XYZ file of C-alpha atoms in Angstrom:
173
model
C 5.982 -8.975 14.960
C 8.618 -11.564 14.070
C 6.001 -14.024 12.834
C 4.363 -11.414 10.587
C 7.731 -10.309 9.173
C 8.714 -13.934 8.470
C 5.419 -14.496 6.623
C 6.026 -11.393 4.501
C 9.595 -12.459 3.687
C 8.346 -15.917 2.682
C 5.745 -14.298 0.415
C 8.368 -12.091 -1.248
C 10.499 -15.135 -2.025
C 7.591 -16.549 -4.057
C 6.827 -13.538 -6.277
C 8.350 -11.709 -9.217
C 8.549 -7.943 -9.456
C 7.298 -6.065 -12.529
C 4.599 -8.655 -13.144
C 0.823 -8.343 -12.644
C -0.991 -10.859 -10.456
C -4.761 -11.264 -10.132
C -5.877 -12.075 -6.589
C -9.098 -12.313 -4.646
C -8.830 -10.612 -1.261
C -11.019 -10.893 1.793
C -11.899 -7.677 3.608
C -8.929 -6.322 5.583
C -9.294 -4.276 8.767
C -7.085 -1.184 8.871
C -6.534 1.985 10.847
C -5.922 5.108 8.783
C -4.187 8.404 9.352
C -5.969 11.660 8.770
C -6.478 12.545 5.103
C -3.594 14.210 3.259
C -4.767 16.490 0.467
C -3.096 15.796 -2.865
C -2.205 19.491 -2.998
C -0.406 19.358 0.367
C 3.306 19.900 0.605
C 5.791 17.332 1.903
C 5.993 19.040 5.303
C 2.277 18.409 5.848
C 2.636 14.813 4.681
C 5.514 14.135 7.088
C 3.722 15.916 9.948
C 0.704 13.628 9.502
C 3.021 10.614 9.221
C 4.718 11.585 12.499
C 1.362 11.938 14.263
C 0.275 8.586 12.845
C 3.440 6.870 14.086
C 2.789 8.250 17.595
C -0.810 7.007 17.453
C 0.289 3.531 16.323
C 2.793 3.325 19.140
C 0.250 4.513 21.733
C -2.332 1.952 20.520
C 0.265 -0.864 20.276
C -0.216 -1.147 16.511
C 3.474 -0.665 15.774
C 4.182 -4.385 15.877
C 3.676 -6.634 12.879
C 2.700 -4.926 9.654
C 4.598 -1.854 8.510
C 2.966 1.474 7.769
C 1.387 1.383 4.328
C -0.081 4.052 2.067
C -3.226 4.721 0.058
C -2.707 6.557 -3.232
C -5.117 8.205 -5.635
C -3.070 6.640 -8.427
C -4.804 8.404 -11.353
C -3.988 11.801 -9.842
C -0.469 10.582 -9.149
C 0.144 9.573 -12.766
C -1.441 12.770 -14.131
C 0.666 15.015 -11.901
C 4.215 16.211 -12.328
C 5.233 14.777 -8.948
C 8.334 12.640 -9.092
C 7.601 10.603 -5.976
C 4.666 8.660 -4.597
C 2.334 10.872 -2.557
C -0.009 9.114 -0.124
C -3.475 10.426 0.737
C -3.615 8.207 3.847
C -1.201 6.089 5.793
C -2.652 2.865 7.133
C -1.811 -0.222 9.145
C -3.321 -3.679 8.774
C -4.882 -4.811 12.055
C -4.800 -8.277 13.514
C -8.234 -9.868 13.182
C -8.259 -10.639 16.898
C -8.594 -6.963 17.842
C -12.053 -5.991 19.024
C -13.701 -2.769 20.157
C -11.457 -0.820 17.815
C -12.577 1.885 15.432
C -11.285 0.776 12.073
C -11.756 1.159 8.346
C -11.565 -1.629 5.799
C -10.009 -2.454 2.490
C -12.977 -4.050 0.719
C -13.015 -7.660 -0.366
C -12.883 -8.351 -4.077
C -10.643 -8.944 -7.048
C -7.374 -7.020 -7.155
C -4.553 -6.491 -9.593
C -1.316 -6.769 -7.656
C 2.163 -5.604 -8.625
C 5.322 -5.967 -6.547
C 7.582 -2.939 -6.840
C 11.284 -3.169 -6.046
C 12.742 0.148 -4.909
C 12.137 2.982 -2.487
C 8.674 3.909 -1.225
C 8.873 7.163 -3.148
C 9.244 5.339 -6.477
C 6.334 2.893 -6.206
C 4.322 5.071 -8.624
C 6.759 3.978 -11.349
C 5.095 0.539 -11.310
C 1.510 1.831 -11.653
C 1.701 1.615 -15.446
C 1.893 -2.188 -15.129
C -1.609 -2.592 -13.716
C -2.936 0.195 -15.952
C -1.618 -1.542 -19.099
C -2.962 -4.903 -17.890
C -6.391 -3.398 -17.193
C -6.597 -1.800 -20.646
C -5.569 -5.019 -22.368
C -8.098 -7.085 -20.387
C -10.987 -4.562 -20.363
C -10.974 -4.004 -16.615
C -12.222 -0.987 -14.687
C -9.873 0.019 -11.880
C -10.803 1.706 -8.607
C -9.223 5.073 -7.912
C -7.227 3.941 -4.866
C -4.013 1.916 -4.881
C -2.912 0.267 -1.643
C 0.878 0.309 -1.249
C 1.899 -2.207 1.416
C 5.524 -2.468 2.427
C 6.695 -6.090 2.555
C 10.463 -5.673 2.680
C 11.415 -2.466 4.463
C 14.099 -0.929 6.662
C 13.623 -3.660 9.282
C 14.694 -6.415 6.895
C 16.822 -4.658 4.268
C 19.496 -1.984 4.627
C 19.406 -0.797 1.004
C 16.181 1.109 0.125
C 16.642 0.120 -3.541
C 15.832 -3.453 -2.452
C 12.581 -2.662 -0.612
C 9.536 -4.540 -1.915
C 6.133 -2.844 -1.973
C 2.957 -4.736 -2.819
C 0.649 -2.461 -4.831
C -3.002 -3.542 -5.050
C -5.883 -2.001 -7.008
C -9.413 -3.372 -6.927
C -11.004 -4.001 -10.330
C -14.141 -5.144 -12.072
C -14.752 -6.368 -15.606
C -16.124 -3.919 -18.191
C -19.692 -4.686 -19.219
C-alpha cells in the first residue's frame, strides 16, 4: 500500500490541475461494485459503497489503490445534481492477481484532467475535457473514470484532494 501511495504522490507532484492531458493507457484490471442507477438516491449510493468496502476488505483489495468511481458524465452534466454521482465504484487490481473475476478499463487514448477538490465536486472539471474534445474534433466515450490520487490517507483537507478524471476518445472521421 505504501509503495502505491508514494507512486501516486510522486505523480501528483508532476501534474497541473485544470489542464487537459492526452495519454495512451494499457488495459487496466478492476473490480466493480454493483450498478447504481442514475435515478437512485444518495442512501442507495452509500449502501452500495458500504457493501463494496466490505467486499474489498474481505478480498484483501483494500490495500494500495483507493476506491474510484465510474460516471456517466453526459448525464451528470445534463442533470441538476450538484455533486458527482457514480454509477459504479471500482478498484484497480494488481496485475499479479490471478483467478479473480474482474472487469477492465479498455486500453486506448484518453483525455485526462486532474481535479483539485472534494470527490463530490469532480464533475466541475468535466467541462475541461468536453471543451478540449470539441476544439480538437474528438468523440468521447460516455464513461469518465474518477480515480482518487490524493485522498483522506494523505491529506486532511478535502479541498486539497486530487482526482484523476479519464475519458477515452477517438478522432472524428
